[in-house]
Short mmCIF file of C-alpha atoms and ligand atoms in Angstrom, two decimals:
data_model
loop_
_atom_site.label_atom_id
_atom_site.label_comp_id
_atom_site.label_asym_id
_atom_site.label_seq_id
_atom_site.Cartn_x
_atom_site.Cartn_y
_atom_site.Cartn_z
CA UNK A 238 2.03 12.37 16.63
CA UNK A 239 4.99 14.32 17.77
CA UNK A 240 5.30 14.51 21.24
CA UNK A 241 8.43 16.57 23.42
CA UNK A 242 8.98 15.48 27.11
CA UNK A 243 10.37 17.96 29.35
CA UNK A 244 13.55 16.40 31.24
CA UNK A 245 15.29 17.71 34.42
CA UNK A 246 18.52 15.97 35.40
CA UNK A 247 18.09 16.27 39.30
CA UNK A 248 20.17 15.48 42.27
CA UNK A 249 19.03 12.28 43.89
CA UNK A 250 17.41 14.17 46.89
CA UNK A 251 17.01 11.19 49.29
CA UNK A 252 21.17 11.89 49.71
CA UNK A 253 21.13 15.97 49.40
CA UNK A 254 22.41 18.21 51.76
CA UNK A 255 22.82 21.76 52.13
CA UNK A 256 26.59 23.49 52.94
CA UNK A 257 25.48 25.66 55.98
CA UNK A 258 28.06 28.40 55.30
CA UNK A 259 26.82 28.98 51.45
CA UNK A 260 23.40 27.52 51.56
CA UNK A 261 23.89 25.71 48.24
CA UNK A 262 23.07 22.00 47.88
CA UNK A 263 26.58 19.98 48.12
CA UNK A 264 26.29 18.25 44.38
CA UNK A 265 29.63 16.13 44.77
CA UNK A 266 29.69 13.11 45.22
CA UNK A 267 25.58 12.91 44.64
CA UNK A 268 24.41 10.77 42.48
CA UNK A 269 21.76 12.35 39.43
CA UNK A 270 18.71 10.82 37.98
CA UNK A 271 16.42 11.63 35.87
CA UNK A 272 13.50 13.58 37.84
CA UNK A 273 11.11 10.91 38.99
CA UNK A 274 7.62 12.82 37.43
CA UNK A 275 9.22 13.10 34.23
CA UNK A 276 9.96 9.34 33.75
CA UNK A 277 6.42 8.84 34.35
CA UNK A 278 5.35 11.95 31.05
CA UNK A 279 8.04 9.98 29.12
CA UNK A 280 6.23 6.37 30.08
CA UNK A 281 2.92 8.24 28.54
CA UNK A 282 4.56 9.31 25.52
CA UNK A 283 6.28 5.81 24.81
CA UNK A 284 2.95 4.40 25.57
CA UNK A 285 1.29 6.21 22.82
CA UNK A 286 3.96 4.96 20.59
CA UNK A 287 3.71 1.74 21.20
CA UNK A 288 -0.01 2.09 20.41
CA UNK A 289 1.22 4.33 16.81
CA UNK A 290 4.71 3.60 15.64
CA UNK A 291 4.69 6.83 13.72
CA UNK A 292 4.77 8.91 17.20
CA UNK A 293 8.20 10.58 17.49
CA UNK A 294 9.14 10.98 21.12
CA UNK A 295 11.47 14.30 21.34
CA UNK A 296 13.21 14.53 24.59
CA UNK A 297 14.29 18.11 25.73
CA UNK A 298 16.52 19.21 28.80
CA UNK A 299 18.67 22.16 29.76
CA UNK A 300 21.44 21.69 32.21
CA UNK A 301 24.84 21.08 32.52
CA UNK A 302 27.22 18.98 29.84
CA UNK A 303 26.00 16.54 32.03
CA UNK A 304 22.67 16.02 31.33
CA UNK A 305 23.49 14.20 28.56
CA UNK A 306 23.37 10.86 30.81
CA UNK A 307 20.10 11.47 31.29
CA UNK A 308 19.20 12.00 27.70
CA UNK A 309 20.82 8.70 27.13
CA UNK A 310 18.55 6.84 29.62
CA UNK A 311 15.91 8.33 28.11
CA UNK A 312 16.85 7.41 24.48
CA UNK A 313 17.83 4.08 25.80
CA UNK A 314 13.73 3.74 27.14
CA UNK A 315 12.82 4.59 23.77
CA UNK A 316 12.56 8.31 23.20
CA UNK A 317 13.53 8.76 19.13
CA UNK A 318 15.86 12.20 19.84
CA UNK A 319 17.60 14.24 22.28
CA UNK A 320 18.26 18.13 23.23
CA UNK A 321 20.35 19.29 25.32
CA UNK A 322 20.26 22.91 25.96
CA UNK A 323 23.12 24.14 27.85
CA UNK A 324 25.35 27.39 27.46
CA UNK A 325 27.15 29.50 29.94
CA UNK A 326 24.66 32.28 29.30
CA UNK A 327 21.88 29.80 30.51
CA UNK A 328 23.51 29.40 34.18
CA UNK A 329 21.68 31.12 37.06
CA UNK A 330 17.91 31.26 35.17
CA UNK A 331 15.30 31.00 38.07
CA UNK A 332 12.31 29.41 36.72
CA UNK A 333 10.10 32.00 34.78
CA UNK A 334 13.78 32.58 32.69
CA UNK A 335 14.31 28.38 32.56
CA UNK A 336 10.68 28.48 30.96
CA UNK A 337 11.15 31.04 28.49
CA UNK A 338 14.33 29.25 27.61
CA UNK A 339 12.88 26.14 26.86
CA UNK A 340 9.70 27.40 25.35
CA UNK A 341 11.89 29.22 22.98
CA UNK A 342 13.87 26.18 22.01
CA UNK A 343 10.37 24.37 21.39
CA UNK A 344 9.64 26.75 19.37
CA UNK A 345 12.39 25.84 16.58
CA UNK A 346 10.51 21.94 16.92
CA UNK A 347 8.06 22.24 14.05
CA UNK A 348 4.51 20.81 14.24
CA UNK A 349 4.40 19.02 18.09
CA UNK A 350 1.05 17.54 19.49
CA UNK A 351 2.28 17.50 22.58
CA UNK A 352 4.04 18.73 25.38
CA UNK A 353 4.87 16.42 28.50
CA UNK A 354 6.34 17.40 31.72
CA UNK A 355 6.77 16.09 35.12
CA UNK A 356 4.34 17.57 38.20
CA UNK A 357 7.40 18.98 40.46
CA UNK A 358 11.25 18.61 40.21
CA UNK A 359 12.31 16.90 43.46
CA UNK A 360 15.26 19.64 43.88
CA UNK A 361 13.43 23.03 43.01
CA UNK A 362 10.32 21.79 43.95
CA UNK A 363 8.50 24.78 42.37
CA UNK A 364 5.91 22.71 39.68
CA UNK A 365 6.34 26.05 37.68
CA UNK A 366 7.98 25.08 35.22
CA UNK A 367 5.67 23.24 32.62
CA UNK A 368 2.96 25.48 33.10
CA UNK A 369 5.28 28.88 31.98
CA UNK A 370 6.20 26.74 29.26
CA UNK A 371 2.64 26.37 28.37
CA UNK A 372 1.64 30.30 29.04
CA UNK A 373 5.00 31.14 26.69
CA UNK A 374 3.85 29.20 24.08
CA UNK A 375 0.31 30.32 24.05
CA UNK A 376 -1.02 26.70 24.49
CA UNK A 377 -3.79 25.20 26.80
CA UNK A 378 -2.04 23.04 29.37
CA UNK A 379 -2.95 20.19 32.07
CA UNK A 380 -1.44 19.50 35.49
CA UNK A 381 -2.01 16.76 37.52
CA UNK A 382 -2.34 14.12 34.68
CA UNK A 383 -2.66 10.47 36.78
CA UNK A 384 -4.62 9.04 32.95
CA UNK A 385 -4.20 10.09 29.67
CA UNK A 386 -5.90 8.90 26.11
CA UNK A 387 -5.70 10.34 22.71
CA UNK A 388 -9.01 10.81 21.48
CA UNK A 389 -8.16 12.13 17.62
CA UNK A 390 -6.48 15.81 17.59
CA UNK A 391 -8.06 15.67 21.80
CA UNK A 392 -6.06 14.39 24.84
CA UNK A 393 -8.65 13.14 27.70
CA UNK A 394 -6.76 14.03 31.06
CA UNK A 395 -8.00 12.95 34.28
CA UNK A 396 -6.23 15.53 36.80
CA UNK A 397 -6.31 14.54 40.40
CA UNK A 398 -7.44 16.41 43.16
CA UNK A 399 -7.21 15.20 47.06
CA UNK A 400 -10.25 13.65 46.95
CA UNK A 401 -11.51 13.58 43.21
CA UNK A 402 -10.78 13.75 39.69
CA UNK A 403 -12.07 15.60 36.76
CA UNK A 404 -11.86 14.27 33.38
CA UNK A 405 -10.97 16.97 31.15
CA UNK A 406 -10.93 16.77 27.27
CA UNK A 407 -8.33 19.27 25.43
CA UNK A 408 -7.57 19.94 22.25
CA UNK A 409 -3.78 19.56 20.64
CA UNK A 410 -1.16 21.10 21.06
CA UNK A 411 -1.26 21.23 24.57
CA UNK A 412 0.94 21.05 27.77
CA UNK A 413 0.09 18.33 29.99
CA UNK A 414 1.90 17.56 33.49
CA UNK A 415 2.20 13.98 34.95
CA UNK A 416 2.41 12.97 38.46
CA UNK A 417 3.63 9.50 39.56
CA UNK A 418 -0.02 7.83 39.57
CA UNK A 419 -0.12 7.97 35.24
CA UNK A 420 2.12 4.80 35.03
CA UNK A 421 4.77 2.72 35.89
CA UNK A 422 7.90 3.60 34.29
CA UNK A 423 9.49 1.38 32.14
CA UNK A 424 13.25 0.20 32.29
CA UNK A 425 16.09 0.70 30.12
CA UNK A 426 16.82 -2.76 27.27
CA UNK A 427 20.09 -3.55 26.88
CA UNK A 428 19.02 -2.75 22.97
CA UNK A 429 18.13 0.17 23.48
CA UNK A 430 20.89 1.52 25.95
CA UNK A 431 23.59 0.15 23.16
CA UNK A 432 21.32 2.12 20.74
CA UNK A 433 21.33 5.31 23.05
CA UNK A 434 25.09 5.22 22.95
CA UNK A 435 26.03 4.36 19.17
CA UNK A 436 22.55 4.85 16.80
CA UNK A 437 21.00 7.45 18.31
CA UNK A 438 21.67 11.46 19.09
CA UNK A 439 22.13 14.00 21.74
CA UNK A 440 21.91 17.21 19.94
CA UNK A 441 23.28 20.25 21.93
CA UNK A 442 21.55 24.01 21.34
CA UNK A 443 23.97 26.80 22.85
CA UNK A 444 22.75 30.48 23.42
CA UNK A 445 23.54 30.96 19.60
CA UNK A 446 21.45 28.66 18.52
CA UNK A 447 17.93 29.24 20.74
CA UNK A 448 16.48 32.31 19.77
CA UNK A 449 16.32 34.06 23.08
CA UNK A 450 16.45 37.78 24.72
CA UNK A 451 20.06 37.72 26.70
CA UNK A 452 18.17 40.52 29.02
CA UNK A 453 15.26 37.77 29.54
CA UNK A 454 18.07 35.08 30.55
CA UNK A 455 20.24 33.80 33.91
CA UNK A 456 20.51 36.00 36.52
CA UNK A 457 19.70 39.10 34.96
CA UNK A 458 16.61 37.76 33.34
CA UNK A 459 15.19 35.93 36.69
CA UNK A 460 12.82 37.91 38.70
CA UNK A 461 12.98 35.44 41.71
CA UNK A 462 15.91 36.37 44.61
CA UNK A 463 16.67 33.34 46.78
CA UNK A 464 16.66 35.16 50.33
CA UNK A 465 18.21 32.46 52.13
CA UNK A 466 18.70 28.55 51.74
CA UNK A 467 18.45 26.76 54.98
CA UNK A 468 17.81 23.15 56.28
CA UNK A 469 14.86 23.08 59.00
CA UNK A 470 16.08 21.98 62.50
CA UNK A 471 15.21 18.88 63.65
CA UNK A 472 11.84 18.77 65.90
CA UNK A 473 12.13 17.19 69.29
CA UNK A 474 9.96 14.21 70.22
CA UNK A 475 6.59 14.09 69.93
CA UNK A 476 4.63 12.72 73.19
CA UNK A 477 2.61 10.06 73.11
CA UNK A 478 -0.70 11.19 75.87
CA UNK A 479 -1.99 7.23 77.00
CA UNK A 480 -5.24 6.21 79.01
CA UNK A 481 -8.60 7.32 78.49
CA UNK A 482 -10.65 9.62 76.33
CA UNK A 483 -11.47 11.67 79.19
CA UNK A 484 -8.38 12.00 80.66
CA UNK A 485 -6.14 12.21 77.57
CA UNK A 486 -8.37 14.84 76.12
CA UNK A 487 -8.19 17.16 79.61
CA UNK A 488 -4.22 16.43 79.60
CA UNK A 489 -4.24 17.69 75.77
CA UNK A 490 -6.23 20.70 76.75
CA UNK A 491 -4.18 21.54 79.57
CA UNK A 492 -1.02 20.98 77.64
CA UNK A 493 -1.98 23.44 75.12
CA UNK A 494 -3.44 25.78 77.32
CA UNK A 495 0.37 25.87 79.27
CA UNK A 496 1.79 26.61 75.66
CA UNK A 497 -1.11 29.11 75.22
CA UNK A 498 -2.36 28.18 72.08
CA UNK A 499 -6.18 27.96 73.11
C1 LIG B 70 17.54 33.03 41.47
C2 LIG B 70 17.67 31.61 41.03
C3 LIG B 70 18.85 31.19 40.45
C4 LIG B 70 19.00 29.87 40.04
N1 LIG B 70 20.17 29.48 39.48
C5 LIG B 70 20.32 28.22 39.05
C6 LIG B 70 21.52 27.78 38.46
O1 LIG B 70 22.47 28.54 38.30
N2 LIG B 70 21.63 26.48 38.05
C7 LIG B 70 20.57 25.61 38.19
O2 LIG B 70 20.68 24.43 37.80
N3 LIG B 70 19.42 26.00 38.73
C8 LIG B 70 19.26 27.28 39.18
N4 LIG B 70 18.10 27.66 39.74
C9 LIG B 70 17.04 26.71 39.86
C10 LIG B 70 16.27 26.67 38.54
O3 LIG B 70 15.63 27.86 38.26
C11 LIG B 70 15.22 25.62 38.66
O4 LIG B 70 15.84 24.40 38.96
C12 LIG B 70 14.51 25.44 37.34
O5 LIG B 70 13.96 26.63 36.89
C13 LIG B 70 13.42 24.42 37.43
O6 LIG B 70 12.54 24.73 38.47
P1 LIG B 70 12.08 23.57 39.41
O7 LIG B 70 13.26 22.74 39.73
O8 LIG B 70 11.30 24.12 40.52
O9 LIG B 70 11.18 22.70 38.41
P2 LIG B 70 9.64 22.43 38.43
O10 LIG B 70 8.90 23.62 37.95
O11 LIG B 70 9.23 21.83 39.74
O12 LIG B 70 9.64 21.31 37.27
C14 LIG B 70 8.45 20.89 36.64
C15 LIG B 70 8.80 20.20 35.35
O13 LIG B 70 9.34 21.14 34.43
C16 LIG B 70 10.32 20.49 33.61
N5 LIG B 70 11.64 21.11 33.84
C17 LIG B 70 12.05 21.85 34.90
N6 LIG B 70 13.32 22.24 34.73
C18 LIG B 70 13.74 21.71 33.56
C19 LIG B 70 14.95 21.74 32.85
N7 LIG B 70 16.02 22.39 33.29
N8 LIG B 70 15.02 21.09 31.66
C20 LIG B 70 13.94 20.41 31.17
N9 LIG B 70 12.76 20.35 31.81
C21 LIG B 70 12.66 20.99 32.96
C22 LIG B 70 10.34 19.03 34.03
O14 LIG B 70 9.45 18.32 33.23
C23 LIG B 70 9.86 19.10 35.47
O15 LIG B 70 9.28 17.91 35.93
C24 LIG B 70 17.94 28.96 40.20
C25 LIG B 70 16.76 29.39 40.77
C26 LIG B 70 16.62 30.69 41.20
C27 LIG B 70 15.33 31.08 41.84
#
């Protein structure tokens, strides 16, 4: 099988914050990771090829120079190659444009099975992503994936809902999204991090080499505006109502009857 994982390099969030003059997230000095979802779609795909050795595990990201670090971890978990898309003419792409961009770089990755992403990004939060991939590419897709099996040229999903699952067989190629529940990732070897640094490849794509519309890319291309960026203010504290049923229930309908909200 050939399988491509979707990677985001992504600001670890738990330390993020937003400059209140610009409304843009304050990246230095912030540590990056790879985005937590996607470690779990790349633990699926090395789990299939542990189970096949002839699986080739294609990682794919587009970001920054950067991003190669997170290519390397991924290499260094076991993925067999790297791409890095990144180019100037990239910058800017809101997430219908980042889509198109990577679905047309899949494109040029002859005969793939299947298509892994993470759920959600922890920075953009949007969980648009893989889908559009999958709608660009004309392929059935997946979200939600908490198990996967290969069943010959099928994938047998179970996608999770809030309070059940449906098993759902599709055929490949497809697009499938993983959320943390599919598996426990794996860590980097010291092997395979020496390998990720000296054996193995991060091949980097530019604009001239993905075979995209400029007027479909980065700014221009991206239908989404970002109205305004803004960190919610802090709630007060919450009150604690103590003593009976009766009477806490009469001093919660009273309270919300002073705030007018019955
Ligand atoms: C108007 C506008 C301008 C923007 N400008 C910039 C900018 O200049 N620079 C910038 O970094 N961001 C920019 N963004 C944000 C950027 O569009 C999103 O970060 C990106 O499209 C991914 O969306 P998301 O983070 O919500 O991912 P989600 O849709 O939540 O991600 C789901 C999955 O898709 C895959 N995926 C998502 N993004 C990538 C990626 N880049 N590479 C590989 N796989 C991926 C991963 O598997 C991920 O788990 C901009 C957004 C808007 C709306």
């Amino acid at each position: 099988m050939k399988i491509i994982v979707c990677i985001k390099q992504v600001p670890d969030t738990t330390e993020v914050k937003l400059d209140p003059k610009t409304g843009r997230l304050i990246r230095d000095g912030v540590p990056s990771i790879i985005n937590p979802d996607d470690k779990n779609s790349l633990e699926a795909a090395l789990q299939i090829k542990d189970n096949d050795p002839d699986t080739r595990v294609i990682v794919v990201s587009m970001g920054p120079p950067q991003a190669d670090i997170a290519l390397r971890e991924a290499l260094a978990m076991g993925a067999d190659e790297a791409i890095l898309i990144s180019g100037r003419e990239f910058g800017g792409s809101d997430t219908w444009a980042t889509s198109y961009i990577i679905a047309s770089a899949i494109k040029k990755i002859p005969d793939y099975d299947l298509i892994l992403c993470g759920r959600q990004a922890i920075d953009g939060d949007t969980a648009q992503v893989g889908p559009q991939i999958a709608e660009q590419l004309g392929i059935p897709q997946v979200t939600y994936a908490q198990k996967i099996e290969v069943n010959g040229d099928t994938i047998i999903v179970q996608r999770q809902y809030e309070d059940f699952y449906q098993n759902i067989e599709v055929k490949m190629p497809c697009l499938i999204t993983a959320i943390k529940e599919l598996n426990e990732p794996r860590y980097m070897t010291p092997g395979g991090i020496a390998d990720a640094y000296s054996v193995k490849n991060v091949t980097v794509w530019g604009f001239a080499d993905v075979p995209v519309d400029p007027e479909k890319i980065g700014l221009k291309g991206s239908p989404t505006n970002v109205y305004r960026t803004f960190s919610p203010e802090a709630k007060g504290m919450g009150r604690i109502l103590d003593g009976s049923d009766r009477n806490t229930v009469k001093e919660l309908l009273s309270e919300l009857d002073n705030k007018h909200l019955l």
